[in-house]
Coordinates of C-alpha atoms and ligand atoms in Angstrom, one line a residue:
M82 CA 0.0 0.0 0.0
A83 CA 1.2 3.5 -0.7
R84 CA 2.3 5.6 2.3
S85 CA 2.8 9.4 2.3
T86 CA 6.4 10.4 2.0
L87 CA 6.0 12.7 5.0
L88 CA 4.7 9.8 7.2
R89 CA 7.5 7.5 6.1
W90 CA 10.1 10.2 6.8
A91 CA 8.6 10.8 10.3
V92 CA 8.8 7.0 11.1
Q93 CA 12.1 6.2 9.3
S94 CA 14.1 9.3 10.1
L95 CA 12.6 11.9 12.4
G96 CA 11.8 9.5 15.3
P97 CA 15.1 7.6 15.2
T98 CA 17.0 10.9 14.7
M99 CA 15.5 12.3 17.9
A100 CA 16.4 9.2 19.9
L101 CA 19.9 9.2 18.5
K102 CA 20.4 12.9 19.2
R103 CA 19.4 12.3 22.8
S104 CA 22.0 9.5 23.1
A105 CA 24.6 11.6 21.4
K106 CA 24.0 14.4 23.9
A107 CA 24.5 11.9 26.7
G108 CA 28.0 11.2 25.2
E109 CA 27.5 8.1 23.1
I110 CA 29.9 7.9 20.2
G111 CA 27.8 5.8 17.8
P112 CA 24.8 8.1 17.8
R113 CA 27.1 11.2 17.7
L114 CA 28.6 9.8 14.5
A115 CA 25.2 9.1 13.1
T116 CA 23.8 12.6 13.7
D117 CA 26.7 15.1 13.9
V118 CA 28.0 16.0 10.4
T119 CA 31.1 17.6 11.8
T120 CA 32.4 14.1 12.7
W121 CA 32.1 12.8 9.2
H122 CA 35.1 14.7 7.9
D123 CA 37.5 12.5 9.9
P124 CA 35.7 9.7 11.7
I125 CA 38.8 7.7 12.5
P126 CA 39.6 9.3 15.9
W127 CA 35.9 8.6 16.9
Y128 CA 36.3 4.9 16.0
D129 CA 39.5 4.7 18.0
A130 CA 37.7 6.4 21.0
M131 CA 34.8 3.9 20.7
R132 CA 37.2 0.9 20.6
A133 CA 39.0 2.3 23.7
Q134 CA 35.6 2.1 25.5
G135 CA 35.5 -1.6 24.9
E136 CA 34.9 -4.2 22.1
L137 CA 31.2 -3.7 22.2
Y138 CA 29.6 -0.5 23.5
A139 CA 26.1 -1.1 25.0
G140 CA 24.3 2.1 24.2
K141 CA 20.9 3.2 25.2
V142 CA 19.4 3.0 21.7
V143 CA 21.9 0.9 19.8
H144 CA 25.0 -1.1 20.6
A145 CA 28.1 -0.2 18.5
T146 CA 31.5 -1.7 17.8
A147 CA 34.8 -0.7 16.1
S148 CA 36.4 -4.0 17.0
H149 CA 37.4 -6.3 14.1
A150 CA 36.7 -9.5 16.2
V151 CA 33.2 -8.3 17.3
S152 CA 32.3 -7.0 13.9
S153 CA 33.3 -10.3 12.2
E154 CA 31.4 -12.3 14.7
V155 CA 28.2 -10.3 14.3
L156 CA 28.3 -10.2 10.5
R157 CA 28.9 -14.0 10.4
S158 CA 26.3 -15.0 13.0
P159 CA 22.9 -16.4 11.9
V160 CA 21.4 -14.9 15.0
F161 CA 22.0 -11.4 13.7
R162 CA 19.7 -10.4 10.9
V163 CA 19.0 -7.5 8.5
G164 CA 15.3 -8.0 7.9
F165 CA 14.0 -6.3 11.0
T166 CA 10.7 -7.8 12.1
A167 CA 8.6 -5.7 14.4
E168 CA 7.3 -8.8 16.4
S169 CA 9.4 -8.0 19.5
L170 CA 8.1 -4.4 19.7
P171 CA 5.0 -3.1 21.6
P172 CA 1.9 -2.8 19.3
V173 CA 2.2 1.0 18.6
A174 CA 5.8 0.7 17.6
R175 CA 4.9 -2.3 15.5
G176 CA 2.3 -0.3 13.6
L177 CA 4.8 2.5 13.0
V178 CA 7.4 0.2 11.6
R179 CA 4.8 -1.1 9.1
L180 CA 4.1 2.4 8.1
A181 CA 7.8 3.1 7.5
F182 CA 8.2 1.2 4.2
D183 CA 7.0 1.9 0.7
D184 CA 6.3 -1.5 -0.8
R185 CA 6.0 -0.1 -4.4
Y186 CA 9.3 1.8 -4.7
P187 CA 11.6 0.3 -2.1
G188 CA 15.1 1.7 -1.6
P189 CA 18.4 -0.3 -1.6
A190 CA 18.2 -0.8 2.1
E191 CA 14.5 -1.7 2.3
P192 CA 12.9 -5.1 1.7
P193 CA 12.8 -6.8 -0.7
S194 CA 16.3 -5.5 -1.5
M195 CA 18.9 -8.3 -1.1
L196 CA 20.7 -6.1 1.5
A197 CA 17.6 -6.0 3.7
V198 CA 16.3 -9.6 3.7
D199 CA 17.4 -12.8 5.4
P200 CA 17.4 -16.4 4.2
P201 CA 15.6 -18.1 2.5
Q202 CA 14.5 -14.9 0.6
H203 CA 18.1 -13.6 0.5
T204 CA 19.5 -16.9 -0.8
K205 CA 16.9 -16.9 -3.6
Y206 CA 17.8 -13.4 -4.8
R207 CA 21.5 -13.7 -4.5
R208 CA 21.5 -17.0 -6.5
L209 CA 19.9 -15.2 -9.4
V210 CA 22.8 -12.7 -9.9
S211 CA 25.8 -14.3 -8.3
K212 CA 27.1 -16.2 -11.4
V213 CA 27.8 -13.0 -13.3
F214 CA 30.0 -11.8 -10.5
T215 CA 32.2 -14.8 -9.6
A216 CA 36.0 -14.2 -9.5
R217 CA 36.3 -16.2 -12.8
A218 CA 33.6 -14.3 -14.6
V219 CA 35.0 -11.0 -13.5
A220 CA 38.6 -11.8 -14.5
A221 CA 37.3 -12.1 -18.1
L222 CA 36.2 -8.5 -17.9
E223 CA 39.7 -7.2 -17.3
P224 CA 40.5 -6.2 -20.9
R225 CA 37.2 -4.3 -21.1
V226 CA 37.9 -2.4 -17.9
E227 CA 41.3 -1.5 -19.3
Q228 CA 39.8 -0.4 -22.6
I229 CA 37.3 1.9 -20.9
A230 CA 40.0 3.3 -18.6
D231 CA 42.1 4.1 -21.6
E232 CA 39.2 5.8 -23.4
L233 CA 38.5 8.0 -20.4
L234 CA 42.1 8.8 -20.0
D235 CA 42.4 9.8 -23.7
Q236 CA 39.4 12.1 -23.2
M237 CA 41.0 13.6 -20.0
A238 CA 44.2 14.2 -21.9
Q239 CA 42.3 16.0 -24.6
T240 CA 40.2 18.1 -22.2
S241 CA 43.2 19.1 -20.2
T242 CA 44.8 20.7 -23.2
Q243 CA 41.9 23.2 -23.2
H244 CA 41.3 23.4 -19.4
D245 CA 44.2 22.9 -17.0
S246 CA 41.9 21.7 -14.2
L247 CA 39.7 18.6 -14.4
D248 CA 37.2 17.0 -12.0
L249 CA 38.6 13.5 -11.5
V250 CA 35.2 12.2 -10.2
K251 CA 33.3 13.5 -13.2
H252 CA 35.9 12.5 -15.8
Y253 CA 37.2 9.3 -14.5
A254 CA 36.2 7.8 -11.1
E255 CA 32.5 7.9 -11.8
P256 CA 32.1 7.0 -15.5
L257 CA 34.4 4.0 -15.3
P258 CA 32.2 1.9 -12.9
V259 CA 29.0 3.3 -14.4
R260 CA 30.0 2.1 -17.9
I261 CA 31.0 -1.3 -16.7
I262 CA 28.0 -2.1 -14.6
A263 CA 25.7 -0.7 -17.3
E264 CA 27.3 -3.0 -19.9
I265 CA 26.9 -6.0 -17.5
L266 CA 23.3 -5.2 -16.9
G267 CA 22.4 -4.0 -20.4
I268 CA 21.5 -0.4 -19.6
P269 CA 21.8 1.7 -22.7
P270 CA 24.4 4.5 -22.8
H271 CA 21.8 7.3 -23.1
M272 CA 20.6 6.3 -19.6
H273 CA 24.1 6.6 -17.9
A274 CA 23.8 10.3 -16.8
Q275 CA 20.3 9.6 -15.5
L276 CA 21.5 6.6 -13.6
V277 CA 24.2 8.7 -11.9
E278 CA 21.6 11.3 -10.9
W279 CA 19.2 8.7 -9.5
G280 CA 22.0 6.8 -7.7
N281 CA 23.4 10.0 -6.1
A282 CA 20.0 11.1 -4.9
A283 CA 19.2 7.6 -3.5
A284 CA 22.6 7.0 -1.8
V285 CA 21.5 9.0 1.2
T286 CA 18.9 6.5 2.0
L287 CA 21.6 4.4 3.6
D288 CA 22.2 7.2 6.2
P289 CA 20.5 7.2 9.5
A290 CA 19.3 10.8 10.0
L291 CA 17.8 12.6 7.0
S292 CA 16.1 16.0 6.7
Y293 CA 12.7 15.9 5.0
P294 CA 13.8 17.6 1.7
V295 CA 16.7 15.1 1.3
F296 CA 14.4 12.2 2.1
K297 CA 11.8 13.5 -0.3
R298 CA 14.3 13.9 -3.2
A299 CA 15.6 10.4 -2.6
A300 CA 12.0 9.0 -2.6
A301 CA 11.3 10.7 -5.9
A302 CA 14.5 9.4 -7.4
L303 CA 13.7 5.8 -6.3
R304 CA 10.2 6.1 -7.7
E305 CA 11.5 7.2 -11.1
M306 CA 14.1 4.5 -11.1
H307 CA 11.6 1.8 -10.3
L308 CA 9.2 3.1 -13.0
W309 CA 12.0 3.1 -15.6
L310 CA 13.2 -0.4 -14.5
D311 CA 9.7 -1.7 -14.6
Q312 CA 9.2 -0.6 -18.2
H313 CA 12.7 -1.6 -19.2
L314 CA 12.2 -5.2 -17.8
N315 CA 8.9 -5.4 -19.7
E316 CA 10.7 -4.4 -23.0
L317 CA 13.5 -6.9 -22.4
R318 CA 10.9 -9.6 -21.7
R319 CA 9.6 -9.0 -25.3
N320 CA 13.0 -8.6 -26.8
P321 CA 15.8 -10.1 -24.5
G322 CA 19.5 -9.5 -25.1
D323 CA 22.5 -11.3 -23.7
D324 CA 22.8 -9.2 -20.5
L325 CA 22.0 -9.8 -16.8
M326 CA 18.9 -7.6 -16.9
S327 CA 17.4 -9.6 -19.8
K328 CA 18.1 -12.8 -17.8
L329 CA 16.3 -11.4 -14.8
A330 CA 13.4 -10.2 -17.0
V331 CA 12.6 -13.6 -18.4
L332 CA 12.7 -15.3 -15.0
M333 CA 9.0 -14.9 -14.4
D334 CA 8.2 -16.6 -17.7
E335 CA 10.5 -19.5 -16.6
G336 CA 8.4 -20.1 -13.5
E337 CA 10.6 -18.4 -10.8
S338 CA 8.4 -17.1 -8.1
L339 CA 9.6 -13.5 -8.2
N340 CA 7.3 -10.6 -8.7
Q341 CA 8.1 -7.5 -10.6
V342 CA 8.8 -5.4 -7.5
E343 CA 11.4 -8.0 -6.4
L344 CA 13.0 -8.1 -9.8
C345 CA 13.2 -4.3 -9.9
S346 CA 14.7 -4.3 -6.4
V347 CA 17.4 -6.8 -7.4
A348 CA 18.2 -4.7 -10.5
L349 CA 18.1 -1.4 -8.6
L350 CA 20.5 -2.7 -5.9
V351 CA 23.0 -4.2 -8.3
T352 CA 23.0 -1.1 -10.5
G353 CA 23.4 1.4 -7.6
A354 CA 25.9 -0.8 -5.7
G355 CA 27.8 -1.3 -8.9
F356 CA 29.0 2.3 -9.1
E357 CA 28.0 4.3 -6.0
T358 CA 30.8 2.6 -4.0
T359 CA 33.5 2.0 -6.6
V360 CA 33.6 5.7 -7.6
N361 CA 34.7 6.2 -3.9
L362 CA 37.3 3.5 -4.0
I363 CA 38.9 5.2 -7.0
S364 CA 38.8 8.7 -5.7
N365 CA 39.8 7.8 -2.1
G366 CA 42.7 5.8 -3.7
V367 CA 43.9 8.7 -5.7
M368 CA 43.8 10.9 -2.6
A369 CA 45.7 8.4 -0.5
L370 CA 48.4 8.1 -3.1
L371 CA 48.7 11.8 -3.6
Q372 CA 49.1 12.1 0.1
H373 CA 51.7 9.3 0.2
P374 CA 54.1 9.8 -2.7
D375 CA 56.5 7.2 -1.2
Q376 CA 53.7 4.6 -1.6
L377 CA 53.2 5.6 -5.2
E378 CA 56.9 5.2 -5.8
I379 CA 56.7 1.7 -4.4
L380 CA 53.9 0.9 -6.9
R381 CA 55.8 2.4 -9.7
N382 CA 58.7 0.1 -8.9
D383 CA 56.5 -3.0 -8.5
P384 CA 53.3 -2.8 -10.4
S385 CA 52.3 -6.3 -9.2
L386 CA 51.3 -4.5 -5.9
W387 CA 48.4 -2.6 -7.4
E388 CA 45.8 -5.2 -6.4
N389 CA 47.1 -5.1 -2.8
A390 CA 47.0 -1.3 -3.0
A391 CA 43.3 -1.4 -3.8
D392 CA 42.7 -3.5 -0.7
E393 CA 44.8 -1.1 1.4
V394 CA 42.6 1.8 0.2
L395 CA 39.5 -0.2 1.1
R396 CA 41.0 -0.7 4.6
W397 CA 42.5 2.8 5.1
D398 CA 39.7 5.0 3.7
S399 CA 36.7 2.7 3.4
P400 CA 34.0 3.6 0.9
V401 CA 31.4 1.9 3.1
Q402 CA 31.9 3.1 6.7
A403 CA 29.2 1.2 8.6
T404 CA 26.4 -1.3 8.6
A405 CA 24.0 -2.7 11.2
R406 CA 22.3 -5.9 12.3
F407 CA 19.7 -6.7 15.0
A408 CA 19.7 -9.7 17.3
A409 CA 16.8 -12.1 16.5
E410 CA 17.2 -13.7 20.0
D411 CA 19.2 -13.2 23.2
T412 CA 22.8 -14.0 22.4
E413 CA 26.5 -13.3 23.2
V414 CA 29.2 -11.8 21.0
C415 CA 32.8 -12.4 22.0
G416 CA 31.4 -13.0 25.5
H417 CA 29.3 -9.8 25.6
P418 CA 25.5 -10.3 26.1
V419 CA 23.2 -8.8 23.5
A420 CA 19.4 -8.9 24.1
K421 CA 16.9 -9.9 21.5
G422 CA 15.7 -7.0 19.3
R423 CA 18.9 -4.9 20.0
F424 CA 20.6 -3.2 17.0
V425 CA 24.4 -3.3 16.7
T426 CA 26.0 -0.7 14.5
I427 CA 29.2 -2.1 13.0
M428 CA 31.8 0.5 12.2
L429 CA 33.5 -1.4 9.2
A430 CA 35.9 1.5 8.8
G431 CA 36.7 1.3 12.5
A432 CA 37.3 -2.4 12.4
N433 CA 39.7 -1.7 9.6
R434 CA 41.9 0.3 11.9
D435 CA 41.9 -2.2 14.8
P436 CA 45.5 -2.6 16.0
E437 CA 44.6 -6.2 17.2
V438 CA 44.6 -7.1 13.5
F439 CA 46.6 -4.5 11.6
V440 CA 50.1 -3.4 12.7
N441 CA 50.4 0.4 12.8
P442 CA 46.7 0.6 11.5
H443 CA 46.9 4.3 10.7
D444 CA 49.7 3.9 8.3
F445 CA 48.8 3.6 4.6
D446 CA 51.0 0.8 3.4
V447 CA 50.5 -0.7 0.0
R448 CA 52.8 -3.7 0.9
R449 CA 50.7 -4.6 4.0
A450 CA 50.6 -8.4 4.1
N451 CA 47.1 -8.7 5.5
A452 CA 45.4 -5.7 3.8
R453 CA 42.8 -8.1 2.4
D454 CA 41.6 -8.9 6.0
H455 CA 39.7 -5.6 6.0
L456 CA 35.9 -5.6 6.4
G457 CA 35.3 -3.0 3.8
F458 CA 33.2 -5.5 1.8
S459 CA 31.5 -6.7 5.0
A460 CA 31.5 -10.5 5.9
G461 CA 29.0 -13.4 6.2
I462 CA 26.1 -14.0 3.8
H463 CA 25.8 -10.3 2.8
F464 CA 29.6 -10.1 1.8
C465 CA 29.7 -7.8 -1.1
L466 CA 28.5 -9.6 -4.3
G467 CA 30.6 -7.2 -6.4
A468 CA 33.9 -7.5 -4.4
S469 CA 35.9 -9.1 -7.3
L470 CA 34.6 -6.6 -9.8
A471 CA 35.3 -3.6 -7.4
R472 CA 38.9 -4.9 -6.7
L473 CA 39.5 -5.3 -10.4
E474 CA 38.1 -1.8 -11.3
G475 CA 40.0 -0.2 -8.4
A476 CA 43.4 -1.7 -9.3
V477 CA 43.1 -1.1 -13.0
A478 CA 41.7 2.5 -12.6
L479 CA 44.5 3.6 -10.2
R480 CA 47.3 1.9 -12.1
K481 CA 46.2 3.3 -15.5
L482 CA 45.7 6.8 -14.2
F483 CA 49.1 7.1 -12.6
E484 CA 50.8 5.4 -15.6
R485 CA 49.2 8.0 -18.0
F486 CA 49.6 11.0 -15.7
P487 CA 52.7 10.4 -13.5
D488 CA 52.6 14.0 -12.4
L489 CA 49.0 14.2 -11.5
A490 CA 48.4 16.8 -8.8
L491 CA 45.6 18.4 -6.8
D492 CA 44.3 21.7 -8.2
G493 CA 42.2 22.9 -5.3
V494 CA 40.6 21.3 -2.3
P495 CA 38.6 18.2 -3.0
T496 CA 35.2 18.2 -1.3
R497 CA 33.7 15.1 0.4
R498 CA 30.2 13.9 -0.4
P499 CA 27.9 14.9 2.6
L500 CA 27.2 11.3 3.5
R501 CA 27.7 9.2 6.6
V502 CA 27.6 5.5 5.4
L503 CA 29.3 6.0 2.0
R504 CA 32.6 7.9 2.0
G505 CA 34.1 9.5 -1.1
F506 CA 34.5 12.8 -2.9
E507 CA 32.0 14.9 -4.7
H508 CA 34.5 17.1 -6.5
F509 CA 38.2 16.3 -7.0
P510 CA 40.0 19.0 -8.9
V511 CA 43.2 17.8 -10.5
R512 CA 45.7 18.9 -13.1
P513 CA 47.5 16.2 -15.0
R514 CA 50.7 18.4 -14.8
P515 CA 52.6 19.2 -11.6
T516 CA 51.4 22.3 -9.7
D517 CA 53.7 25.0 -8.5
L518 CA 52.1 25.0 -5.1
S519 CA 54.4 25.8 -2.2
G520 CA 55.0 23.1 0.4
R521 CA 52.8 25.0 2.8
A522 CA 49.8 25.2 0.4
R523 CA 50.3 21.5 -0.3
E524 CA 50.2 20.7 3.4
D525 CA 47.1 22.8 3.7
L526 CA 45.3 20.9 1.0
R527 CA 46.3 17.6 2.6
L528 CA 44.8 18.6 5.9
R529 CA 41.6 19.9 4.5
A530 CA 40.8 17.0 2.1
Ligands
HEM663 C1 34.5 -0.5 -3.6 C2 33.4 -0.9 -4.0 C3 32.4 -1.6 -3.1 C4 32.3 -1.6 -1.8 C5 33.2 -0.9 -0.7 C6 31.2 -2.4 -1.4 C7 30.8 -2.7 -0.1 C8 29.7 -3.5 0.2 C9 29.3 -3.8 1.5 C10 30.0 -3.3 2.8 C11 28.2 -4.7 1.4 C12 27.5 -5.4 2.6 C13 26.7 -4.4 3.5 C14 26.2 -5.2 4.7 O1 26.8 -6.2 5.1 O2 25.2 -4.7 5.3 C15 27.9 -4.9 0.0 C16 26.9 -5.6 -0.5 C17 26.6 -5.7 -1.8 N1 27.3 -5.2 -2.8 FE1 29.0 -4.1 -2.7 N2 30.6 -2.9 -2.6 C18 31.3 -2.4 -3.6 C19 31.1 -2.6 -5.0 C20 30.1 -3.4 -5.5 C21 29.9 -3.6 -6.9 C22 30.8 -3.2 -8.0 C23 28.7 -4.3 -7.0 C24 28.1 -4.8 -8.3 C25 27.6 -5.9 -8.5 C26 28.2 -4.5 -5.6 C27 27.0 -5.2 -5.3 C28 26.7 -5.5 -4.0 C29 25.4 -6.2 -3.7 C30 24.4 -6.8 -4.7 C31 25.4 -6.4 -2.3 C32 24.3 -7.1 -1.4 C33 24.8 -8.4 -1.1 C34 23.9 -9.2 -0.2 O3 23.1 -8.6 0.5 O4 24.0 -10.4 -0.2 N3 29.1 -3.9 -4.8 N4 28.9 -4.1 -0.7

């Protein structure tokens, strides 16, 4: 049934935000990170402070962890779920939770999105798309990723002869994953710009505390995207191609018990997840390497390290900062009790700086032997479906960029996207030639980015 956007915002965002702000005022770090935008610029000291309070912080509203051991255990435990059922709540709260979801145009973190459902539903959806993203299937895409990277770099070289300054996000970090995922899914090129617009508007729905205008804009983008996917799937059903979306479109005819909203949800998640995060891996990686020229030098001398470097970026400046689970029954995590119905916020980016697992965790080290142990792709049954693809795109994009423009330099202060869960850059001005910035100006840019 359709719900008014205002009502859904009040239940999904306003109510939880008020509760989180109260806990933040009382000094809890997790709620502070969720609601105070001034912490988003550099959340790492907050994760360290949270870990110093203990492996698992039992907050008033939610529990939170920045420990690698606790995060891994929660993510891998069948007791912790994503599909929040209201059964353990009092009747009024139960009614409110039912009002909170739009079952016609669900977002990436709302059921029936794969991210927001548990087995057996989750197993069914994931099986439909997983074949296309196995490590083997993805390895075959490498030449195509390289070709697209080369084309974009050619265009950048051309543009930079006319304008010294370029936006790395717009010219490279964003179009590369958009073109790849669109080709896998069979989304025509004339839709790419529209996809980016919808994806960027909807990305905020992963965040915990949204203002009404932002929530409304995201709801409108999701509605438009669902309507387009619905019509696109119908067209593909009549005239299927050889792409993933066509395979999904004909499933209903092949007797799979999936309705059109479920199909659209799978397609919407894979499309959005396919580029909204990888764009950040690429731009966060460029930033990390510009800030650490010694590490870039190591990669120049040993290009076999680029794959490890992509994992080190995922660890050091994680494109997905956090996720959450709730306990379906009374349980224990690493010896700490968690009551049924409790939410645990898992600071993936905090776990990635846990000194119990990573030696000198705040150092950016492309040779780090266990860089791949990061939780940037989560763990357990929701482990990122596109991890192999993201790793490939990240490694190829960074290597090709620095091979083509060895003297790439910042040309202004990059600005971060105003998001809590996803972390990346909105604008990233670069010039492919070296700047004549003084050492002091360079240091200033480093600190502000
Ligand atoms: C750097 C790039 C990426 C990062 C950091 C990333 C991160 C993540 C994380 C943290 C999760 C799990 C969230 C949770 O446990 O609650 C996830 C799930 C997912 N990712 Fe990615 N992702 C990336 C790229 C991709 C790409 C390229 C695709 C394209 C197919 C993709 C598709 C998915 C899907 C479909 C899920 C849901 C899996 C499930 O629920 O079983 N991701 N991703």
